[in-house]
Amino acid sequence: MQQTTLTSFINYKLLYRYILLLFCMVMLSSCNVAKRVKNGDHLIISNSIIADSVHVSDERINNIISQKVNSGIRRYFSTPLKLHIYNLARPNIDSIIYANVLSDSTKVKRRIALLSKKQFDRQIESRRNFNAWLKRTGEAPVIFDEDQSIKTAKNLRKYYYSKGWFNNEVSYHVEKDSSKLAKVTYHVTKKKPYTLDSLRPIISSKAIDTLYPKFISATLLKKGEQFDEQNYENERERINTYLRNTGFYHFGQDYIRFEMDTIDTNYKVHTDLIIANRTIRGDDSTTTTPFKIYKIKDVNIYTDDNFENRFKAITDTATYKDINLYSKEKLKYRPKALTDAVFIAKGDNYSDLARSRTSRYLNDLQMFRYPNIDFVENEEDTTLTANIFLEPKKKYSLSFDPEINTSNIQTIGFSFGTGLKIRNVFRGAETLEISGIAAIGASENRNDPDAAFFDINEFGGNIRLTIPRLFSPFNTDKIIPKYMSPSTIMNLSATSQQNIGLDKQAISGVYSYNWYPSNTVTNTLELFNINFVKNLNTSNYFGVYTNSFSSLNSIARDINYIGNDESLFDSSLSNAYAPADVFINDVLAGNTPLTSSDNDFSTVNTIEERKERLTENNLIFSTSFDYKKDKRKNIFDNDFSVFKWRIELAGNLLTSISSIAGVPKNDAGNYDVFGVTFSQYFKTEIDYVKYVDLGRKNVFAFRSYAGIAIPYGNSNSIPFAESFFAGGPNDNRAWTAFNLGPGSSKTTNEFNEANFKIHLSAEQRFSLFGALQGAVFVDAGNIWNVLDNVTEDAATLTSFNSLKDIAVGSGFGLRYDFDFFVLRFDIGFKTYDPSQNENNRWFRDYNFRNAVYNIGINYPF
């Protein structure tokens, strides 16, 4: 056991030395990057492209260069990290080990006596393994290769040729120095470009030739524009898509080609658009025939196609809207539920678009596994039979979600969630989901030592019904066609909490419509969203918001309202914080030495206003619309944008009903529903994210966000749940969540919130090695109160001058990509802190001691 401990200690010590050595060597800017370059070879440290005396910065053109410089050269503080790591490896590690250790038998015996033969061998092997790890993790120096430069010059000529500079010339120059470094410069002379002139169609099939005037009107080949080979490729794809959607079932892009004439044309390009006849290849012969338009003769849906019943006979059939439905058991779906998902119609021309829309809609139903659409050509005529094979998923699925957790309010907690999903619940392809959660926990600070150990509990349930169409008394097909995959969601949930915050009971209901106008756009209309929150333990407010209570205690002692060893907390009372409420009432009623002009009086008044707002019950009856445009093509796309916009109106319907019904107002001049003053406000949010792919796993990401919620009518403030906050791992990372703002106020509240927010973030992400990535970032923003009942100047946006209180945080971080999620670690430094005095806001606490350390999952935006 002692031997193992000693060995572990030695191994950890050795590993520590390796890491320390690696760090020191890499961070030394004076490292010789060419130390592993052989005599006569040169390390490429620069690649430049000069086109007509102008430096080319376009990443797409620079990617044509065959020999890239080592990653990090002239990037990220000109530190080629991977090259330095590679240079730390010894090319002759076995010779070094032999010369330093194995060649000295006395040294070998001494080390074996200290460790053991087995551990000694492991130590030697660990040095070899570490040396191999340096080589794998690092990056070998990129040595200048003349052949690669020749290849690059040829590829550059091809590129500029493809863009219309047919007569371009490319040369390169290599600058070598005595330090074994090389700089390569490619010089491009583009000369006069060629432009498009005439376009002549040569179409073999009469059916396609007849349609030529229709599909050529949207051509991408415009007369007078500079020649671009990519436009020809895009035009081939466009024509192919048009013809495939017009009924030419056998047509393919290979039947389209362009022939160009540039001889003696005075820099003009004359183009022939050639569309050949269909080629039919047999076993030993090939024939050609004109293309024909194919129409849909029949549409068949096989509703229960699977391996188990493949030999069973069809026992149930139905026909709806010229679509035949077949089932080997009793038909389990209403015909309309399935035919609404089919865009392939009897008598229509064949269309790829109809096929893809049908496949997408059937997948969106989440009723079937991999829907299959097969077209069968009828030999007697030019028609097709569309067969749609559906394999239903199981009607019932059950899920379980146990969890153990800790937090700042509980030492340990256990939760158990379960869910039941029922498919096709009403035979219309609807999905009903019923879920529930039960949780218990032991609170971090228990006031009652006699209470049970597990004194925290939470229970909740949720019912969600998804209908694959707009459930409405009106016909909405013309406004929202079915190809937009419309759906209706009805959701009802209820939760109850004990010893969590103020102990809440909440009930919410949502009735919403969702549809997809395009592949990039998602729309959601929440027609009704009802949310009722009841606080059950408002007397424990100061037990939750302890900073406010501490402020009251300090003020009470300062004015001798209580003694220095006394407190506004009395455990002998059923409401232990009742003395604090009495003190607030006395201050505001003028029963203490404090007057309205005193700062302490304002502090007490602010605490009371906040307490009233956070302890009141909330009833929110709102309608909202969400628009989202996401241009990201897939998870590997790093050059895209996402735009989100949300608008919400709450309380208008209840106000109108209360006014028409003559409901009397309460003492505050507001309407109540079931004894609760409902909220009325307008809220809107705009969020824009942009990614720019700079190449070589280098991405610049930017986010801008603005949101405002304005109370009016029946409200003079925004419910806490609808307010904005700042700070946290996905916001301004130099402040913890809820800790920033409002404005320049020096608040000590546990949860700072307001009704107006601005946020900006910029982040540069780059690859370090392997799945490990680095990032540097700048976050800016804050929250303010505006057009509500908060009157504190520091927390209120009064004019554009208040924008000087925008907080700025900066920092750096690491990300490790596990493929299915990204683990993120960020360090944020307060760069500009608006809560400090105006002449002392920049870099006031810019150090690791006051930094905020964030751990998150996936990227912040």
PDB file of C-alpha atoms in Angstrom, residues 191-335:
ATOM      1  CA  LYS A 191      -6.910  41.403 -66.903  1.00  0.00           C
ATOM      2  CA  LYS A 192     -10.218  42.246 -68.590  1.00  0.00           C
ATOM      3  CA  PRO A 193     -13.179  40.046 -67.584  1.00  0.00           C
ATOM      4  CA  TYR A 194     -15.672  38.387 -69.951  1.00  0.00           C
ATOM      5  CA  THR A 195     -19.375  39.187 -69.709  1.00  0.00           C
ATOM      6  CA  LEU A 196     -22.473  37.219 -70.690  1.00  0.00           C
ATOM      7  CA  ASP A 197     -24.101  37.989 -73.999  1.00  0.00           C
ATOM      8  CA  SER A 198     -26.484  35.652 -75.823  1.00  0.00           C
ATOM      9  CA  LEU A 199     -28.236  32.541 -74.546  1.00  0.00           C
ATOM     10  CA  ARG A 200     -29.495  30.095 -77.194  1.00  0.00           C
ATOM     11  CA  PRO A 201     -31.677  27.110 -76.244  1.00  0.00           C
ATOM     12  CA  ILE A 202     -31.133  23.739 -77.941  1.00  0.00           C
ATOM     13  CA  ILE A 203     -33.840  21.494 -76.461  1.00  0.00           C
ATOM     14  CA  SER A 204     -34.487  18.016 -77.835  1.00  0.00           C
ATOM     15  CA  SER A 205     -37.795  17.177 -76.096  1.00  0.00           C
ATOM     16  CA  LYS A 206     -40.806  19.058 -77.396  1.00  0.00           C
ATOM     17  CA  ALA A 207     -42.575  18.995 -74.017  1.00  0.00           C
ATOM     18  CA  ILE A 208     -39.646  20.795 -72.382  1.00  0.00           C
ATOM     19  CA  ASP A 209     -39.162  23.174 -75.321  1.00  0.00           C
ATOM     20  CA  THR A 210     -42.787  24.272 -74.970  1.00  0.00           C
ATOM     21  CA  LEU A 211     -42.126  25.290 -71.344  1.00  0.00           C
ATOM     22  CA  TYR A 212     -38.873  27.122 -72.156  1.00  0.00           C
ATOM     23  CA  PRO A 213     -40.395  30.659 -72.148  1.00  0.00           C
ATOM     24  CA  LYS A 214     -41.782  29.994 -68.640  1.00  0.00           C
ATOM     25  CA  PHE A 215     -38.710  28.680 -66.888  1.00  0.00           C
ATOM     26  CA  ILE A 216     -36.178  30.912 -68.649  1.00  0.00           C
ATOM     27  CA  SER A 217     -37.870  34.107 -67.434  1.00  0.00           C
ATOM     28  CA  ALA A 218     -36.247  33.617 -64.008  1.00  0.00           C
ATOM     29  CA  THR A 219     -32.821  32.716 -65.389  1.00  0.00           C
ATOM     30  CA  LEU A 220     -29.715  33.489 -63.337  1.00  0.00           C
ATOM     31  CA  LEU A 221     -27.677  34.112 -66.502  1.00  0.00           C
ATOM     32  CA  LYS A 222     -28.210  37.820 -67.094  1.00  0.00           C
ATOM     33  CA  LYS A 223     -26.896  39.535 -70.193  1.00  0.00           C
ATOM     34  CA  GLY A 224     -24.140  42.031 -69.399  1.00  0.00           C
ATOM     35  CA  GLU A 225     -23.130  40.436 -66.091  1.00  0.00           C
ATOM     36  CA  GLN A 226     -19.610  39.152 -65.557  1.00  0.00           C
ATOM     37  CA  PHE A 227     -19.169  35.451 -66.241  1.00  0.00           C
ATOM     38  CA  ASP A 228     -19.338  33.308 -63.112  1.00  0.00           C
ATOM     39  CA  GLU A 229     -19.145  29.541 -63.359  1.00  0.00           C
ATOM     40  CA  GLN A 230     -21.162  29.172 -60.153  1.00  0.00           C
ATOM     41  CA  ASN A 231     -24.118  30.914 -61.794  1.00  0.00           C
ATOM     42  CA  TYR A 232     -24.147  28.215 -64.473  1.00  0.00           C
ATOM     43  CA  GLU A 233     -24.214  25.494 -61.806  1.00  0.00           C
ATOM     44  CA  ASN A 234     -27.017  27.285 -59.980  1.00  0.00           C
ATOM     45  CA  GLU A 235     -28.922  27.665 -63.254  1.00  0.00           C
ATOM     46  CA  ARG A 236     -28.646  23.923 -63.962  1.00  0.00           C
ATOM     47  CA  GLU A 237     -30.033  23.203 -60.506  1.00  0.00           C
ATOM     48  CA  ARG A 238     -32.843  25.749 -60.930  1.00  0.00           C
ATOM     49  CA  ILE A 239     -33.954  24.356 -64.300  1.00  0.00           C
ATOM     50  CA  ASN A 240     -33.780  20.797 -62.992  1.00  0.00           C
ATOM     51  CA  THR A 241     -35.922  21.724 -59.957  1.00  0.00           C
ATOM     52  CA  TYR A 242     -38.486  23.446 -62.185  1.00  0.00           C
ATOM     53  CA  LEU A 243     -38.807  20.529 -64.580  1.00  0.00           C
ATOM     54  CA  ARG A 244     -38.916  17.926 -61.796  1.00  0.00           C
ATOM     55  CA  ASN A 245     -41.783  19.875 -60.209  1.00  0.00           C
ATOM     56  CA  THR A 246     -43.616  20.173 -63.538  1.00  0.00           C
ATOM     57  CA  GLY A 247     -44.075  16.471 -64.123  1.00  0.00           C
ATOM     58  CA  PHE A 248     -40.826  15.269 -65.730  1.00  0.00           C
ATOM     59  CA  TYR A 249     -40.388  12.276 -63.450  1.00  0.00           C
ATOM     60  CA  HIS A 250     -37.323  10.842 -65.222  1.00  0.00           C
ATOM     61  CA  PHE A 251     -35.501  14.141 -65.659  1.00  0.00           C
ATOM     62  CA  GLY A 252     -32.127  14.745 -64.021  1.00  0.00           C
ATOM     63  CA  GLN A 253     -29.586  17.515 -63.829  1.00  0.00           C
ATOM     64  CA  ASP A 254     -27.110  15.563 -65.984  1.00  0.00           C
ATOM     65  CA  TYR A 255     -29.320  16.157 -69.023  1.00  0.00           C
ATOM     66  CA  ILE A 256     -28.500  19.882 -68.857  1.00  0.00           C
ATOM     67  CA  ARG A 257     -25.218  21.267 -70.146  1.00  0.00           C
ATOM     68  CA  PHE A 258     -23.837  24.570 -71.353  1.00  0.00           C
ATOM     69  CA  GLU A 259     -21.499  25.177 -74.275  1.00  0.00           C
ATOM     70  CA  MET A 260     -19.771  28.555 -74.406  1.00  0.00           C
ATOM     71  CA  ASP A 261     -18.122  30.377 -77.304  1.00  0.00           C
ATOM     72  CA  THR A 262     -15.526  33.102 -76.593  1.00  0.00           C
ATOM     73  CA  ILE A 263     -13.556  33.092 -79.879  1.00  0.00           C
ATOM     74  CA  ASP A 264     -13.382  36.562 -81.446  1.00  0.00           C
ATOM     75  CA  THR A 265     -16.321  37.753 -79.337  1.00  0.00           C
ATOM     76  CA  ASN A 266     -14.707  40.900 -77.892  1.00  0.00           C
ATOM     77  CA  TYR A 267     -14.783  39.574 -74.309  1.00  0.00           C
ATOM     78  CA  LYS A 268     -18.371  38.343 -74.686  1.00  0.00           C
ATOM     79  CA  VAL A 269     -19.642  34.856 -73.805  1.00  0.00           C
ATOM     80  CA  HIS A 270     -22.171  33.270 -76.148  1.00  0.00           C
ATOM     81  CA  THR A 271     -23.906  30.346 -74.442  1.00  0.00           C
ATOM     82  CA  ASP A 272     -25.860  27.403 -75.761  1.00  0.00           C
ATOM     83  CA  LEU A 273     -28.273  25.839 -73.279  1.00  0.00           C
ATOM     84  CA  ILE A 274     -28.503  22.192 -74.298  1.00  0.00           C
ATOM     85  CA  ILE A 275     -31.164  19.877 -72.830  1.00  0.00           C
ATOM     86  CA  ALA A 276     -30.869  16.358 -74.206  1.00  0.00           C
ATOM     87  CA  ASN A 277     -33.463  13.623 -74.585  1.00  0.00           C
ATOM     88  CA  ARG A 278     -33.899  10.886 -72.020  1.00  0.00           C
ATOM     89  CA  THR A 279     -31.437   7.998 -72.189  1.00  0.00           C
ATOM     90  CA  ILE A 280     -32.743   4.499 -71.428  1.00  0.00           C
ATOM     91  CA  ARG A 281     -30.111   1.870 -70.801  1.00  0.00           C
ATOM     92  CA  GLY A 282     -31.008  -1.779 -71.180  1.00  0.00           C
ATOM     93  CA  ASP A 283     -28.987  -4.921 -70.637  1.00  0.00           C
ATOM     94  CA  ASP A 284     -27.133  -4.642 -73.917  1.00  0.00           C
ATOM     95  CA  SER A 285     -28.500  -1.523 -75.595  1.00  0.00           C
ATOM     96  CA  THR A 286     -29.108   2.180 -75.084  1.00  0.00           C
ATOM     97  CA  THR A 287     -31.979   4.174 -76.563  1.00  0.00           C
ATOM     98  CA  THR A 288     -33.071   7.784 -76.379  1.00  0.00           C
ATOM     99  CA  THR A 289     -36.590   9.125 -76.161  1.00  0.00           C
ATOM    100  CA  PRO A 290     -38.165  12.540 -75.588  1.00  0.00           C
ATOM    101  CA  PHE A 291     -39.069  13.438 -72.017  1.00  0.00           C
ATOM    102  CA  LYS A 292     -42.742  13.273 -71.149  1.00  0.00           C
ATOM    103  CA  ILE A 293     -44.853  14.714 -68.364  1.00  0.00           C
ATOM    104  CA  TYR A 294     -46.107  12.114 -65.882  1.00  0.00           C
ATOM    105  CA  LYS A 295     -49.364  12.522 -64.005  1.00  0.00           C
ATOM    106  CA  ILE A 296     -50.509  10.892 -60.773  1.00  0.00           C
ATOM    107  CA  LYS A 297     -53.036   8.154 -61.481  1.00  0.00           C
ATOM    108  CA  ASP A 298     -53.624   6.883 -57.929  1.00  0.00           C
ATOM    109  CA  VAL A 299     -52.498   7.701 -54.414  1.00  0.00           C
ATOM    110  CA  ASN A 300     -52.488   4.826 -51.916  1.00  0.00           C
ATOM    111  CA  ILE A 301     -51.706   4.958 -48.204  1.00  0.00           C
ATOM    112  CA  TYR A 302     -50.835   1.734 -46.392  1.00  0.00           C
ATOM    113  CA  THR A 303     -51.420   2.696 -42.785  1.00  0.00           C
ATOM    114  CA  ASP A 304     -49.878  -0.248 -40.920  1.00  0.00           C
ATOM    115  CA  ASP A 305     -46.974  -1.480 -42.998  1.00  0.00           C
ATOM    116  CA  ASN A 306     -44.402  -3.363 -40.924  1.00  0.00           C
ATOM    117  CA  PHE A 307     -42.322  -6.500 -40.942  1.00  0.00           C
ATOM    118  CA  GLU A 308     -44.601  -8.491 -38.651  1.00  0.00           C
ATOM    119  CA  ASN A 309     -47.733  -8.223 -40.792  1.00  0.00           C
ATOM    120  CA  ARG A 310     -46.065  -8.280 -44.214  1.00  0.00           C
ATOM    121  CA  PHE A 311     -47.918 -11.475 -45.205  1.00  0.00           C
ATOM    122  CA  LYS A 312     -51.331 -10.433 -43.886  1.00  0.00           C
ATOM    123  CA  ALA A 313     -54.150  -9.490 -46.211  1.00  0.00           C
ATOM    124  CA  ILE A 314     -55.743  -6.057 -46.296  1.00  0.00           C
ATOM    125  CA  THR A 315     -58.980  -6.094 -44.303  1.00  0.00           C
ATOM    126  CA  ASP A 316     -60.076  -2.460 -44.070  1.00  0.00           C
ATOM    127  CA  THR A 317     -60.142   0.211 -46.774  1.00  0.00           C
ATOM    128  CA  ALA A 318     -61.386   3.750 -47.208  1.00  0.00           C
ATOM    129  CA  THR A 319     -61.257   6.478 -49.858  1.00  0.00           C
ATOM    130  CA  TYR A 320     -61.154  10.157 -49.016  1.00  0.00           C
ATOM    131  CA  LYS A 321     -60.456  13.017 -51.439  1.00  0.00           C
ATOM    132  CA  ASP A 322     -59.371  10.528 -54.142  1.00  0.00           C
ATOM    133  CA  ILE A 323     -56.810   8.954 -51.800  1.00  0.00           C
ATOM    134  CA  ASN A 324     -57.115   5.251 -51.010  1.00  0.00           C
ATOM    135  CA  LEU A 325     -56.323   4.043 -47.493  1.00  0.00           C
ATOM    136  CA  TYR A 326     -55.531   0.406 -46.762  1.00  0.00           C
ATOM    137  CA  SER A 327     -55.098  -1.347 -43.436  1.00  0.00           C
ATOM    138  CA  LYS A 328     -54.359  -4.971 -42.538  1.00  0.00           C
ATOM    139  CA  GLU A 329     -56.223  -4.433 -39.297  1.00  0.00           C
ATOM    140  CA  LYS A 330     -59.066  -2.085 -38.471  1.00  0.00           C
ATOM    141  CA  LEU A 331     -58.248   1.413 -39.723  1.00  0.00           C
ATOM    142  CA  LYS A 332     -57.091   3.329 -36.647  1.00  0.00           C
ATOM    143  CA  TYR A 333     -56.978   6.823 -38.169  1.00  0.00           C
ATOM    144  CA  ARG A 334     -59.698   9.066 -39.451  1.00  0.00           C
ATOM    145  CA  PRO A 335     -59.007   9.340 -43.205  1.00  0.00           C
TER     146      PRO A 335
END
